[in-house]
PDB file of C-alpha atoms in Angstrom:
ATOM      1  CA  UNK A 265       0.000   0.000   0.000  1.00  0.00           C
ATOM      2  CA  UNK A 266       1.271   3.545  -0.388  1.00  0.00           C
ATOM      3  CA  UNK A 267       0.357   7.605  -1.010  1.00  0.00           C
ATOM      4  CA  UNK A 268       1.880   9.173  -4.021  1.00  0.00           C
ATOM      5  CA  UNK A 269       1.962  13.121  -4.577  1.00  0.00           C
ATOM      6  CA  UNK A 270       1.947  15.476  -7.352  1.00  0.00           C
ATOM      7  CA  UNK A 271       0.065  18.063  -8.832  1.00  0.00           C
ATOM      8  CA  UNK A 272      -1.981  18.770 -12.091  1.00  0.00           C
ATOM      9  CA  UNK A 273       0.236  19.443 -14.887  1.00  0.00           C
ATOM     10  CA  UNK A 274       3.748  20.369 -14.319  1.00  0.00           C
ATOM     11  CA  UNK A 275       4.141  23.135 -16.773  1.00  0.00           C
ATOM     12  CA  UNK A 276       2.521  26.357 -15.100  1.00  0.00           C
ATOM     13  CA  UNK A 277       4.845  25.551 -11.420  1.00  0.00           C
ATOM     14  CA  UNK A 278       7.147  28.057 -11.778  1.00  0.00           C
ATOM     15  CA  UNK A 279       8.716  27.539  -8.361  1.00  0.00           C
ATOM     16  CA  UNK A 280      10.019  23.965  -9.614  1.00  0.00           C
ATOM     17  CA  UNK A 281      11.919  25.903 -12.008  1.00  0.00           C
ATOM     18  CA  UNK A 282      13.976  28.061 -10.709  1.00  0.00           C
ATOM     19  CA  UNK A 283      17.244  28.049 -13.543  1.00  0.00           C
ATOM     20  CA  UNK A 284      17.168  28.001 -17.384  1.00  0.00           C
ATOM     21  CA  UNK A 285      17.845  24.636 -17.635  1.00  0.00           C
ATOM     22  CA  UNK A 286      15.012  23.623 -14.884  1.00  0.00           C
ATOM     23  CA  UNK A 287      12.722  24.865 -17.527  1.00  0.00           C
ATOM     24  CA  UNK A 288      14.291  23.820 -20.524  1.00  0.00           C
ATOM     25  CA  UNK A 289      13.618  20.226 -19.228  1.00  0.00           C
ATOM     26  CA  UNK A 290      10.379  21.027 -17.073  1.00  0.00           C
ATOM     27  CA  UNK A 291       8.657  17.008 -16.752  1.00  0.00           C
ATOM     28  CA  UNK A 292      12.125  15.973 -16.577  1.00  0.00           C
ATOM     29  CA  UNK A 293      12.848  18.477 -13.569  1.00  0.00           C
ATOM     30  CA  UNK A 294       9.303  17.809 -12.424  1.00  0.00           C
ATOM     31  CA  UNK A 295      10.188  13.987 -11.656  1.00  0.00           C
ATOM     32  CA  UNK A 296      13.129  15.050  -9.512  1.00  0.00           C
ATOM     33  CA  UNK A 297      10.014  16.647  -6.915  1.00  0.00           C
ATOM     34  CA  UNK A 298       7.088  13.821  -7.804  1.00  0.00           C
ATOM     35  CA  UNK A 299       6.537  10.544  -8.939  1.00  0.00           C
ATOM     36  CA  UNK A 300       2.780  11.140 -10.481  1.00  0.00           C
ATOM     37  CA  UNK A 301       1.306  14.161 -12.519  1.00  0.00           C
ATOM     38  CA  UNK A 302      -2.061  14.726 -14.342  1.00  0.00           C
ATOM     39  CA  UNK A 303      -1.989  15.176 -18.105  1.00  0.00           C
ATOM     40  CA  UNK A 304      -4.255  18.289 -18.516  1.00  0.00           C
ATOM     41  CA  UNK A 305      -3.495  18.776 -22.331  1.00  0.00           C
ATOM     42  CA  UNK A 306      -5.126  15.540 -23.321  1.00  0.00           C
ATOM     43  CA  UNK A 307      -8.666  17.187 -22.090  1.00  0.00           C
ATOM     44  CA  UNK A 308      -8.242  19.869 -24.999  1.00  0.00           C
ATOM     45  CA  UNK A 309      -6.616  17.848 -27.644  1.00  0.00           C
ATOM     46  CA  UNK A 310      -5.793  14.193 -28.251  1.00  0.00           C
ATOM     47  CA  UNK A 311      -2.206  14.276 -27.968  1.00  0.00           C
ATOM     48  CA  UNK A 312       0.060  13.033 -30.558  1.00  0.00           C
ATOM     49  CA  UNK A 313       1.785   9.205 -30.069  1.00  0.00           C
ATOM     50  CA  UNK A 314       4.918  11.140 -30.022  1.00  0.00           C
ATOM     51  CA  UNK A 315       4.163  13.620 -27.482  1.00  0.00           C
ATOM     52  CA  UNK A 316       3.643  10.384 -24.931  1.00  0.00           C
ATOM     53  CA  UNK A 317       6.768   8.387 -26.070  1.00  0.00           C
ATOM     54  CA  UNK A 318       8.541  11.672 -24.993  1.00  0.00           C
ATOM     55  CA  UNK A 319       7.369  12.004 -22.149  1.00  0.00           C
ATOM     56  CA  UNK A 320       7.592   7.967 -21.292  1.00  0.00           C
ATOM     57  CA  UNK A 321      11.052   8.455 -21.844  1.00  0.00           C
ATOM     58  CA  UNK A 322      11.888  11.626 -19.978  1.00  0.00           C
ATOM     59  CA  UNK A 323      10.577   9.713 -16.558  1.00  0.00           C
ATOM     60  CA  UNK A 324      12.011   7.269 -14.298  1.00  0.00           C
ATOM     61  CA  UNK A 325      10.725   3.665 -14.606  1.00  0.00           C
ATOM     62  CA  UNK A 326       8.633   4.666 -11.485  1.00  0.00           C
ATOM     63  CA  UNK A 327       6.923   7.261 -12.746  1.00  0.00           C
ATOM     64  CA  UNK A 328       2.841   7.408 -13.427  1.00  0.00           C
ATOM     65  CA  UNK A 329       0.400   9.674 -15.430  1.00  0.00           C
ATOM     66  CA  UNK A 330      -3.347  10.368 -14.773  1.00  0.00           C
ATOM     67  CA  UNK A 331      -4.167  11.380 -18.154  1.00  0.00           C
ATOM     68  CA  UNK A 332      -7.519  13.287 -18.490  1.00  0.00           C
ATOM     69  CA  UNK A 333     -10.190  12.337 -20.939  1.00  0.00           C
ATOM     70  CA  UNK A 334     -10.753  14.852 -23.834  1.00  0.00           C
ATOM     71  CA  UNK A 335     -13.373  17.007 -23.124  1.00  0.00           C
ATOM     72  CA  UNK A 336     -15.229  15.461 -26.081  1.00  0.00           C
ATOM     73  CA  UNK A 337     -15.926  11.911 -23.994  1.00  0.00           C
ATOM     74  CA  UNK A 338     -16.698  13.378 -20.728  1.00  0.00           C
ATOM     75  CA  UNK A 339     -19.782  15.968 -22.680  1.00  0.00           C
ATOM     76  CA  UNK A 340     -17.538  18.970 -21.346  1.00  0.00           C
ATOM     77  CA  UNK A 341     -17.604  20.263 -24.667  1.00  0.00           C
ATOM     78  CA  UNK A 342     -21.407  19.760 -25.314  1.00  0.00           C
ATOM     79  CA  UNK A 343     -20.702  17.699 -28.700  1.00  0.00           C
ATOM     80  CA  UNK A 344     -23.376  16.262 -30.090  1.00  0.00           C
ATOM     81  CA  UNK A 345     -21.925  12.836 -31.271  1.00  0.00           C
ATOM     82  CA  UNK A 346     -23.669   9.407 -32.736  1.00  0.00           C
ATOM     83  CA  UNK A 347     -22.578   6.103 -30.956  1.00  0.00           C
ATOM     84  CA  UNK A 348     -20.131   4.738 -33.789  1.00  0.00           C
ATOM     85  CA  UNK A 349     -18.711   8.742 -33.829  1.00  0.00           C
ATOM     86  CA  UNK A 350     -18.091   8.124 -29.544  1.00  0.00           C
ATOM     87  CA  UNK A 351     -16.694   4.588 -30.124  1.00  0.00           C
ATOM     88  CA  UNK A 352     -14.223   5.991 -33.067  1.00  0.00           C
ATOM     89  CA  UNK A 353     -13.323   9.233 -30.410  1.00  0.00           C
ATOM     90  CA  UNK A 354     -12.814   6.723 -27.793  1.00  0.00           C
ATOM     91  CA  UNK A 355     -10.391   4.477 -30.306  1.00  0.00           C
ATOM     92  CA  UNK A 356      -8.351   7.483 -31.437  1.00  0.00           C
ATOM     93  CA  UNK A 357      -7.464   8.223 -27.256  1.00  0.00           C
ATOM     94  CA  UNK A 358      -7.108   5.423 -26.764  1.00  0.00           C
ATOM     95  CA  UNK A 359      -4.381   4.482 -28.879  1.00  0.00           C
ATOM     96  CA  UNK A 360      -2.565   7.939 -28.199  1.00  0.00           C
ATOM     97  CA  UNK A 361      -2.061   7.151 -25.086  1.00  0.00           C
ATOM     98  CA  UNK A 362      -0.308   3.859 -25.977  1.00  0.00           C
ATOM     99  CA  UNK A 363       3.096   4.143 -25.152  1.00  0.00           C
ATOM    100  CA  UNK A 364       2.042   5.355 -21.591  1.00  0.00           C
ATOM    101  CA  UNK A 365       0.243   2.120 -21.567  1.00  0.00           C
ATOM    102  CA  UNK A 366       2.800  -0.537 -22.969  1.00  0.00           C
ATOM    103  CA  UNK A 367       5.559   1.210 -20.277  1.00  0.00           C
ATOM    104  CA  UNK A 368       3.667   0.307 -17.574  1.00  0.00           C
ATOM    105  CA  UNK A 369       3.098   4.127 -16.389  1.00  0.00           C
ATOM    106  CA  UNK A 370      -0.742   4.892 -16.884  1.00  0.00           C
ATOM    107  CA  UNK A 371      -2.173   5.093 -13.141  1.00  0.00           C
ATOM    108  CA  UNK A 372      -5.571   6.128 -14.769  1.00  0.00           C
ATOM    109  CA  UNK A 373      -7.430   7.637 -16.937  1.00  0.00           C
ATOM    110  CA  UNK A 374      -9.378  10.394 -15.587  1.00  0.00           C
ATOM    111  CA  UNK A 375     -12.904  11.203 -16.664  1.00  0.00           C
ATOM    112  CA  UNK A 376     -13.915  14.761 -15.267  1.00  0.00           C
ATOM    113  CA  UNK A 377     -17.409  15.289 -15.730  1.00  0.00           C
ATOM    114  CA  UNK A 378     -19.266  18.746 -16.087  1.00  0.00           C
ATOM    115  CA  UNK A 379     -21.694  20.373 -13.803  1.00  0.00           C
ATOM    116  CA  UNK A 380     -24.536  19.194 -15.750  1.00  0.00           C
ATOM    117  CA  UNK A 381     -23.633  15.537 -15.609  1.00  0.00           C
ATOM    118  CA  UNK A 382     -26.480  14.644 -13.191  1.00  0.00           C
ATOM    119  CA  UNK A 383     -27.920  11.799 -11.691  1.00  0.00           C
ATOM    120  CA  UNK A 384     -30.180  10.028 -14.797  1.00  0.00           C
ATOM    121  CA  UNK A 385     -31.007   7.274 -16.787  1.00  0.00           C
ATOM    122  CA  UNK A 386     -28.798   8.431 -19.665  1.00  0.00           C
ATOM    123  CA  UNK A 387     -25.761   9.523 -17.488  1.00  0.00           C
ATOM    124  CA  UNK A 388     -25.910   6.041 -16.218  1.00  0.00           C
ATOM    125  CA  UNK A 389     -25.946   4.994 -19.649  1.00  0.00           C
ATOM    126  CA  UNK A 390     -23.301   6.378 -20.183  1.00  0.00           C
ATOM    127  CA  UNK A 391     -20.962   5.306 -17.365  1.00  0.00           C
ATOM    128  CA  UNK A 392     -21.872   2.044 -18.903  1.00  0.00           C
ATOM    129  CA  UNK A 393     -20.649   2.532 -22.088  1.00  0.00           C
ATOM    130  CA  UNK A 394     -17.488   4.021 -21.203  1.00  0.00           C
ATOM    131  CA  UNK A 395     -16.508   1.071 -19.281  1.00  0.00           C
ATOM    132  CA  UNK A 396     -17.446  -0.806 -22.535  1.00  0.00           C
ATOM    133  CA  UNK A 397     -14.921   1.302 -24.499  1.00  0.00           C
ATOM    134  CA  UNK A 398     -12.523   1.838 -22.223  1.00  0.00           C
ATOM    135  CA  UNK A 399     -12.319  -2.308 -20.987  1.00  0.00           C
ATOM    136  CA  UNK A 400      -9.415  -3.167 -18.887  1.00  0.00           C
ATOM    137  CA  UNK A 401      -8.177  -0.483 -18.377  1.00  0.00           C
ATOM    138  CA  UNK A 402      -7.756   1.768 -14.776  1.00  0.00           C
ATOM    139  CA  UNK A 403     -10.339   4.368 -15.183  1.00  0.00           C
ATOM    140  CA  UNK A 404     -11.041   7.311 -12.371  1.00  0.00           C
ATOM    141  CA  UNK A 405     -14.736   9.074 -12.411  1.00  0.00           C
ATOM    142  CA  UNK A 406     -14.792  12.689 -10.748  1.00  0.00           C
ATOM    143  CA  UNK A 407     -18.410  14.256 -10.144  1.00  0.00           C
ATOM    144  CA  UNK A 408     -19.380  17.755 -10.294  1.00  0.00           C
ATOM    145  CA  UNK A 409     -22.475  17.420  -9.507  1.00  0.00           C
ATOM    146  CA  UNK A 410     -24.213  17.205  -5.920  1.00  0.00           C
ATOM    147  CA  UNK A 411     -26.715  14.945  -7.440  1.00  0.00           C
ATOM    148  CA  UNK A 412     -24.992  12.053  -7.386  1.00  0.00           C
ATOM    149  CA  UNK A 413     -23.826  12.436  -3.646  1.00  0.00           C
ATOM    150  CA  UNK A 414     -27.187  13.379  -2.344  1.00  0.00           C
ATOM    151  CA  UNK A 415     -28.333  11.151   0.815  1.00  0.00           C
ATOM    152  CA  UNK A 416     -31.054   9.084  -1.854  1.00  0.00           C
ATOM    153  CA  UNK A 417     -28.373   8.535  -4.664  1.00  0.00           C
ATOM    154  CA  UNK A 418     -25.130   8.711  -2.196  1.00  0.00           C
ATOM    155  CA  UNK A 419     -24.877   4.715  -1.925  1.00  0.00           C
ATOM    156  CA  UNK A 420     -25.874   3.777  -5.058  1.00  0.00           C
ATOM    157  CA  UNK A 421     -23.563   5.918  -7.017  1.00  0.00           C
ATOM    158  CA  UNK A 422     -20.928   4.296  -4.907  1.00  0.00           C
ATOM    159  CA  UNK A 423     -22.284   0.936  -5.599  1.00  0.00           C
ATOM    160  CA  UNK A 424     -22.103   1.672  -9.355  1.00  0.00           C
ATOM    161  CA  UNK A 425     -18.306   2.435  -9.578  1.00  0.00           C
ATOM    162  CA  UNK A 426     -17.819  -0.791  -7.774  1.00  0.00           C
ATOM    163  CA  UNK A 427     -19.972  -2.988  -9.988  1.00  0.00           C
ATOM    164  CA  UNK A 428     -17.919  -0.871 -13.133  1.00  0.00           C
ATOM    165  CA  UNK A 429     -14.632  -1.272 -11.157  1.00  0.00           C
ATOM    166  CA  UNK A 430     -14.600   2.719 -11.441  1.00  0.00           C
ATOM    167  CA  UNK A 431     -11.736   4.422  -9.482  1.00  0.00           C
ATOM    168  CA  UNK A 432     -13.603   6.994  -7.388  1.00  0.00           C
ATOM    169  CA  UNK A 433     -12.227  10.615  -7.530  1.00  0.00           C
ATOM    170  CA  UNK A 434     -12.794  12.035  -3.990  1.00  0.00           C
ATOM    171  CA  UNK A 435     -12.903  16.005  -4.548  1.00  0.00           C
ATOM    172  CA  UNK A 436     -11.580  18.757  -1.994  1.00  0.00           C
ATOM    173  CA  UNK A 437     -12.972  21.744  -3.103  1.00  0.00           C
ATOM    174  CA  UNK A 438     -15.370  25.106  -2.208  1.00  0.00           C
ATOM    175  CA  UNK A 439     -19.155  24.166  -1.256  1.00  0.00           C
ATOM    176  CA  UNK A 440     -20.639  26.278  -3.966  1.00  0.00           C
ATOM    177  CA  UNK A 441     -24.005  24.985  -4.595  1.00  0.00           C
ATOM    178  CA  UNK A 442     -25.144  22.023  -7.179  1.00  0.00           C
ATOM    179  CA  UNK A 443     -21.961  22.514  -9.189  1.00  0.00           C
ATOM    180  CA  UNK A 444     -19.577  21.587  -6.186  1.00  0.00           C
ATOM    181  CA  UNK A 445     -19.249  18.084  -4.582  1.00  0.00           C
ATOM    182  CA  UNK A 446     -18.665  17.326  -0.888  1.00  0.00           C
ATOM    183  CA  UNK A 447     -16.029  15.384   0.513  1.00  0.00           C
ATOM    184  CA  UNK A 448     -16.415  11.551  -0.113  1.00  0.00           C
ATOM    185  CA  UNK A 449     -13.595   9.670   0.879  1.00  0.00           C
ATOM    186  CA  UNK A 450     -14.728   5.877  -0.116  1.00  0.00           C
ATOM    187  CA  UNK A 451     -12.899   3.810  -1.791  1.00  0.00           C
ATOM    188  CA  UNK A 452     -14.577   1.818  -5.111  1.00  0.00           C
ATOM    189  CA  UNK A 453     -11.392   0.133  -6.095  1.00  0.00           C
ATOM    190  CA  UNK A 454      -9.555  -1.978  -4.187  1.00  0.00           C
ATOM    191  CA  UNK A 455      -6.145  -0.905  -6.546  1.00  0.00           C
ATOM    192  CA  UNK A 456      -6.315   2.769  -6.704  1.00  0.00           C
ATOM    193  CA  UNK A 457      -7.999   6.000  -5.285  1.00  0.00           C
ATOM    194  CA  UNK A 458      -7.687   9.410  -6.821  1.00  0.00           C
ATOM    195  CA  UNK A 459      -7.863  12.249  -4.209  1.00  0.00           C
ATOM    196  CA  UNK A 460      -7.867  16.094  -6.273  1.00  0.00           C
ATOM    197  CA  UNK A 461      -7.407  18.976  -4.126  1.00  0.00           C
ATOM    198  CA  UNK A 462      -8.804  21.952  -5.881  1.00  0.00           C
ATOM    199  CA  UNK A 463      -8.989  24.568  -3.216  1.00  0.00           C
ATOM    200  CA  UNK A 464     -11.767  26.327  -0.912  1.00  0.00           C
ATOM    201  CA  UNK A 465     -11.985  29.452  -2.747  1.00  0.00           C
ATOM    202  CA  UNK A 466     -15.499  29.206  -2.612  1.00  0.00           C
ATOM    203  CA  UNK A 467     -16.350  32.893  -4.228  1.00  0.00           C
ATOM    204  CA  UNK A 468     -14.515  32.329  -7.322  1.00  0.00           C
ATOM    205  CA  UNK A 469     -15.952  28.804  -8.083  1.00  0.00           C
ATOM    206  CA  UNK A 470     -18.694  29.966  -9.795  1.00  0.00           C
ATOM    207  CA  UNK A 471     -18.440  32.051 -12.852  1.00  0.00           C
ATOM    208  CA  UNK A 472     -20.669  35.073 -11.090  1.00  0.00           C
ATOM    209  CA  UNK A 473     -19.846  37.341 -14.338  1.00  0.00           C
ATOM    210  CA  UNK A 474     -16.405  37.683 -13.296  1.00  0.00           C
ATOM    211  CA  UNK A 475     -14.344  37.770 -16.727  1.00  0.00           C
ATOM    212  CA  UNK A 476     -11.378  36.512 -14.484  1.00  0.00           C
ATOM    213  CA  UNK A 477     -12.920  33.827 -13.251  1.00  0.00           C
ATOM    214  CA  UNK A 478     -10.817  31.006 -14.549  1.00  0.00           C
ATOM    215  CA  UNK A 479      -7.591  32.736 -13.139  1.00  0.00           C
ATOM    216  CA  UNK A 480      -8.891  32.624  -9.395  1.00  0.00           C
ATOM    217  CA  UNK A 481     -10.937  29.711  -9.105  1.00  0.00           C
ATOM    218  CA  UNK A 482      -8.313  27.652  -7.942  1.00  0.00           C
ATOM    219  CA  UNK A 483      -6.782  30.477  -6.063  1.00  0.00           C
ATOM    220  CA  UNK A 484      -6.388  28.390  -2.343  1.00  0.00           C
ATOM    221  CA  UNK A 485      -3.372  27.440  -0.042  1.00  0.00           C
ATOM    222  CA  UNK A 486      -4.524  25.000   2.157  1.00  0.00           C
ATOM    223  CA  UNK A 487      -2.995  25.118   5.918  1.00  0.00           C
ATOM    224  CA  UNK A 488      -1.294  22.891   7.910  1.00  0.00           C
ATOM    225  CA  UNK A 489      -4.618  22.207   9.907  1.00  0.00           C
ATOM    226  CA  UNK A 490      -6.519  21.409   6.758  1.00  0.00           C
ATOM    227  CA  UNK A 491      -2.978  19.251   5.707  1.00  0.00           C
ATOM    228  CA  UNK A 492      -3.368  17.358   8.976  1.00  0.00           C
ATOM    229  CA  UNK A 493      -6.824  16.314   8.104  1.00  0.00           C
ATOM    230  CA  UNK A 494      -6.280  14.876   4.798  1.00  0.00           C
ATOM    231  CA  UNK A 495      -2.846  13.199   6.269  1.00  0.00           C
ATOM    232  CA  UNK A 496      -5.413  11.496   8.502  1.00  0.00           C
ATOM    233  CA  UNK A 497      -7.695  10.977   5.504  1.00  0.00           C
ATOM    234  CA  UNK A 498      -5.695   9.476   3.081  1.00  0.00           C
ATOM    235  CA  UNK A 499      -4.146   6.957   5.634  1.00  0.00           C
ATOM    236  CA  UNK A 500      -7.597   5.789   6.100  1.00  0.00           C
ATOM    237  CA  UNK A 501      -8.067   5.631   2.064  1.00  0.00           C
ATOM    238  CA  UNK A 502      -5.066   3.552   2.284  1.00  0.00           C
ATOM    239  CA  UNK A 503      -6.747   1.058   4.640  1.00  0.00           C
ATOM    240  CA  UNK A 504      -9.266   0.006   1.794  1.00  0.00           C
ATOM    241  CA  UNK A 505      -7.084   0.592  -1.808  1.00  0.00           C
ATOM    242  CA  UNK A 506      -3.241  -0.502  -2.193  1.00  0.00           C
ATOM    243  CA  UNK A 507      -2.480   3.202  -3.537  1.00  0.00           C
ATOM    244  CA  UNK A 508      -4.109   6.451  -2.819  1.00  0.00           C
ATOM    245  CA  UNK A 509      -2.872   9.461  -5.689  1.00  0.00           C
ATOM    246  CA  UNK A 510      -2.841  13.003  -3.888  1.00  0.00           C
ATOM    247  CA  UNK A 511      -2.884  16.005  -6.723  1.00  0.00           C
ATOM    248  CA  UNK A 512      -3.194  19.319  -5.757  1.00  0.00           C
ATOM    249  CA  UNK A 513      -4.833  21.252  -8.728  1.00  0.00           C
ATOM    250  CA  UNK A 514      -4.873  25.024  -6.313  1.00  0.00           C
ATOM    251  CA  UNK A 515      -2.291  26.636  -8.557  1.00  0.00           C
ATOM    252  CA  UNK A 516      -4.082  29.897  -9.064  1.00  0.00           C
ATOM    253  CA  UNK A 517      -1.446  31.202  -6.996  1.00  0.00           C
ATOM    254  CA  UNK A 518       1.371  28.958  -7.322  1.00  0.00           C
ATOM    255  CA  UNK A 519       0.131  27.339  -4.293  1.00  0.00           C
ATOM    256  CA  UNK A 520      -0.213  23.394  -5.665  1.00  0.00           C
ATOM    257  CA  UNK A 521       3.632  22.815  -5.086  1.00  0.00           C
ATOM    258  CA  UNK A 522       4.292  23.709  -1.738  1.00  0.00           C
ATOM    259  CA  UNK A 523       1.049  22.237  -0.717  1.00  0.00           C
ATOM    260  CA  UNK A 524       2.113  19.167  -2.529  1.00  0.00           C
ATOM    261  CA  UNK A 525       5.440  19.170  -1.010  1.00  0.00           C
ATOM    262  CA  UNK A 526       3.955  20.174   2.785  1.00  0.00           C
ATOM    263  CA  UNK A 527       1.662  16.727   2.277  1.00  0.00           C
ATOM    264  CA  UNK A 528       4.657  14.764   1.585  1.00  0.00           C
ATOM    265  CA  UNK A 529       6.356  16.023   4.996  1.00  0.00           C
ATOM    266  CA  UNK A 530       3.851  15.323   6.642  1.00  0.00           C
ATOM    267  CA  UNK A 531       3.412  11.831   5.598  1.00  0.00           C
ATOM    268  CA  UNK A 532       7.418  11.547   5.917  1.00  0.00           C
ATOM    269  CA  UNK A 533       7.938  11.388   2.313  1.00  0.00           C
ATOM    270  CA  UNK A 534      11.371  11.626   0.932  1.00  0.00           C
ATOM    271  CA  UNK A 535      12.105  13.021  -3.170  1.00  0.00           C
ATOM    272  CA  UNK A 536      11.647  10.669  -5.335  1.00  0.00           C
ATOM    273  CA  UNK A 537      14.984   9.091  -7.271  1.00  0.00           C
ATOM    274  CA  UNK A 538      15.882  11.402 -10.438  1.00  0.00           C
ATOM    275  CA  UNK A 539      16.009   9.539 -13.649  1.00  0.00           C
ATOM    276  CA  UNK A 540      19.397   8.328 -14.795  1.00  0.00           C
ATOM    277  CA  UNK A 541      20.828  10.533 -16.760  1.00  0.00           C
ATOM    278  CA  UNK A 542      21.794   9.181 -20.660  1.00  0.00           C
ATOM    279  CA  UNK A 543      25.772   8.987 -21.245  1.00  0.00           C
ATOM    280  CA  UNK A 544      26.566  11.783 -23.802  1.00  0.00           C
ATOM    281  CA  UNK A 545      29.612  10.284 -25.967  1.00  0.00           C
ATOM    282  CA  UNK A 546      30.589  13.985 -26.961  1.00  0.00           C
ATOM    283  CA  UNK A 547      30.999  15.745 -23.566  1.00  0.00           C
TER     284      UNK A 547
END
């Protein structure tokens, strides 16, 4: 059983980088700090084969990605798409993600659902047929919706990502009406649990007309008091799922990192190992 720590992408974490050659190199730099990031750029655009095999090769042989499902398979992007159009979407991720796959590094695939994504026949549906497209392999389900947590649906939607062998994504995050989850922290899968931090900043969560709202929603540094909480929280996690992922997405402010880095303290977490370095002939 164990925790691992990172943080949602490692591009915008400025404080990781603090020379030219830091950022020159940024995953490679980032898997000095962490052994697990989230892919975010895979929720805008399937990535190329290439882009993967990169960064495969840039991490040590311990390293592990949640990748995030394009926006397109989660209804994010309100696409309007026939069955065999889903199935072909589902292929063309699917096989991107490949070398990830093959090395042995894909902790899950992560299927962020919108706001509207409530609890119904054809969201259930649809759970379904993911799992049908997406067969053997690790996949992580994250509500935004209250819906699915409320006291009549709370168990069942529990019971569902067991019976689909879903990972459950337990959320931190600002109780901002039907658009904001509470706290669950169940385990669904006995092999993995995904824990996202994403702040408290409960008056920028919502849009409210606020043109900057994307820049401060996730504008939160948790303290040590709400650290000690989750410490206690994720050891219990790790009680009913061999390995609990911790990744702090409260970067608004550059404030993912540390947090990341405080969690691992207090867990008594050392770096993880940097990867071996390839033997330039020429030097």
């Amino acid at each position: 059983m164990t925790i691992q720590i990172g943080v949602t992408g490692w591009g915008d974490h400025d404080k990781l980088y603090p020379d030219a050659k830091a950022r020159q190199q940024k995953l490679k730099t980032y898997a000095t700090h962490f052994e697990v990031v989230e892919v975010d750029a895979s929720f805008y655009a399937i990535q190329p084969i290439s882009n993967y095999t990169k960064w495969v090769e840039e991490t040590p042989e311990h390293f592990s990605f949640i990748i995030k499902a394009h926006q397109d398979m989660t209804g994010q992007s309100r696409r309007k798409m026939t069955r065999s159009e889903a199935a072909s979407l589902f292929e063309q991720f699917l096989a991107s993600i490949q070398p990830v796959v093959e090395a042995g590094k894909l902790a899950a695939i992560l299927f962020q659902f919108p706001p509207w994504f409530q609890v119904e026949k054809a969201s259930i549906d649809r759970l379904r047929y993911i799992r049908e497209l997406t067969k053997g392999l690790p996949v992580a389900i994250e509500f935004r919706q209250q819906s699915w947590y409320a006291e009549e649906y709370r168990e069942r939607t529990l019971s569902l990502l067991r019976e689909l062998e879903f990972i459950h994504t337990v959320c931190d995050e600002p109780q901002a009406g039907s658009g904001s989850v509470p706290v669950v922290p169940v385990a669904t899968y006995d092999q993995l649990t995904l824990v996202r931090f994403h702040g408290r900043n409960v008056h920028g969560w919502n849009q409210n007309g606020r043109e900057d709202w994307r820049k401060v929603r996730f504008l939160y540094r948790y303290n040590q008091t709400e650290l000690m909480e989750w410490r206690k929280l994720a050891l219990a996690l790790e009680q009913s799922s061999n390995r609990v992922i911790l990744l702090f997405n409260n970067n608004s402010g550059g404030d993912a990192s540390d947090n990341a880095k405080d969690m691992m303290q207090l867990l008594g977490q050392k770096l993880p190992d940097p990867p071996p370095e390839q033997l330039n002939l020429f030097d």
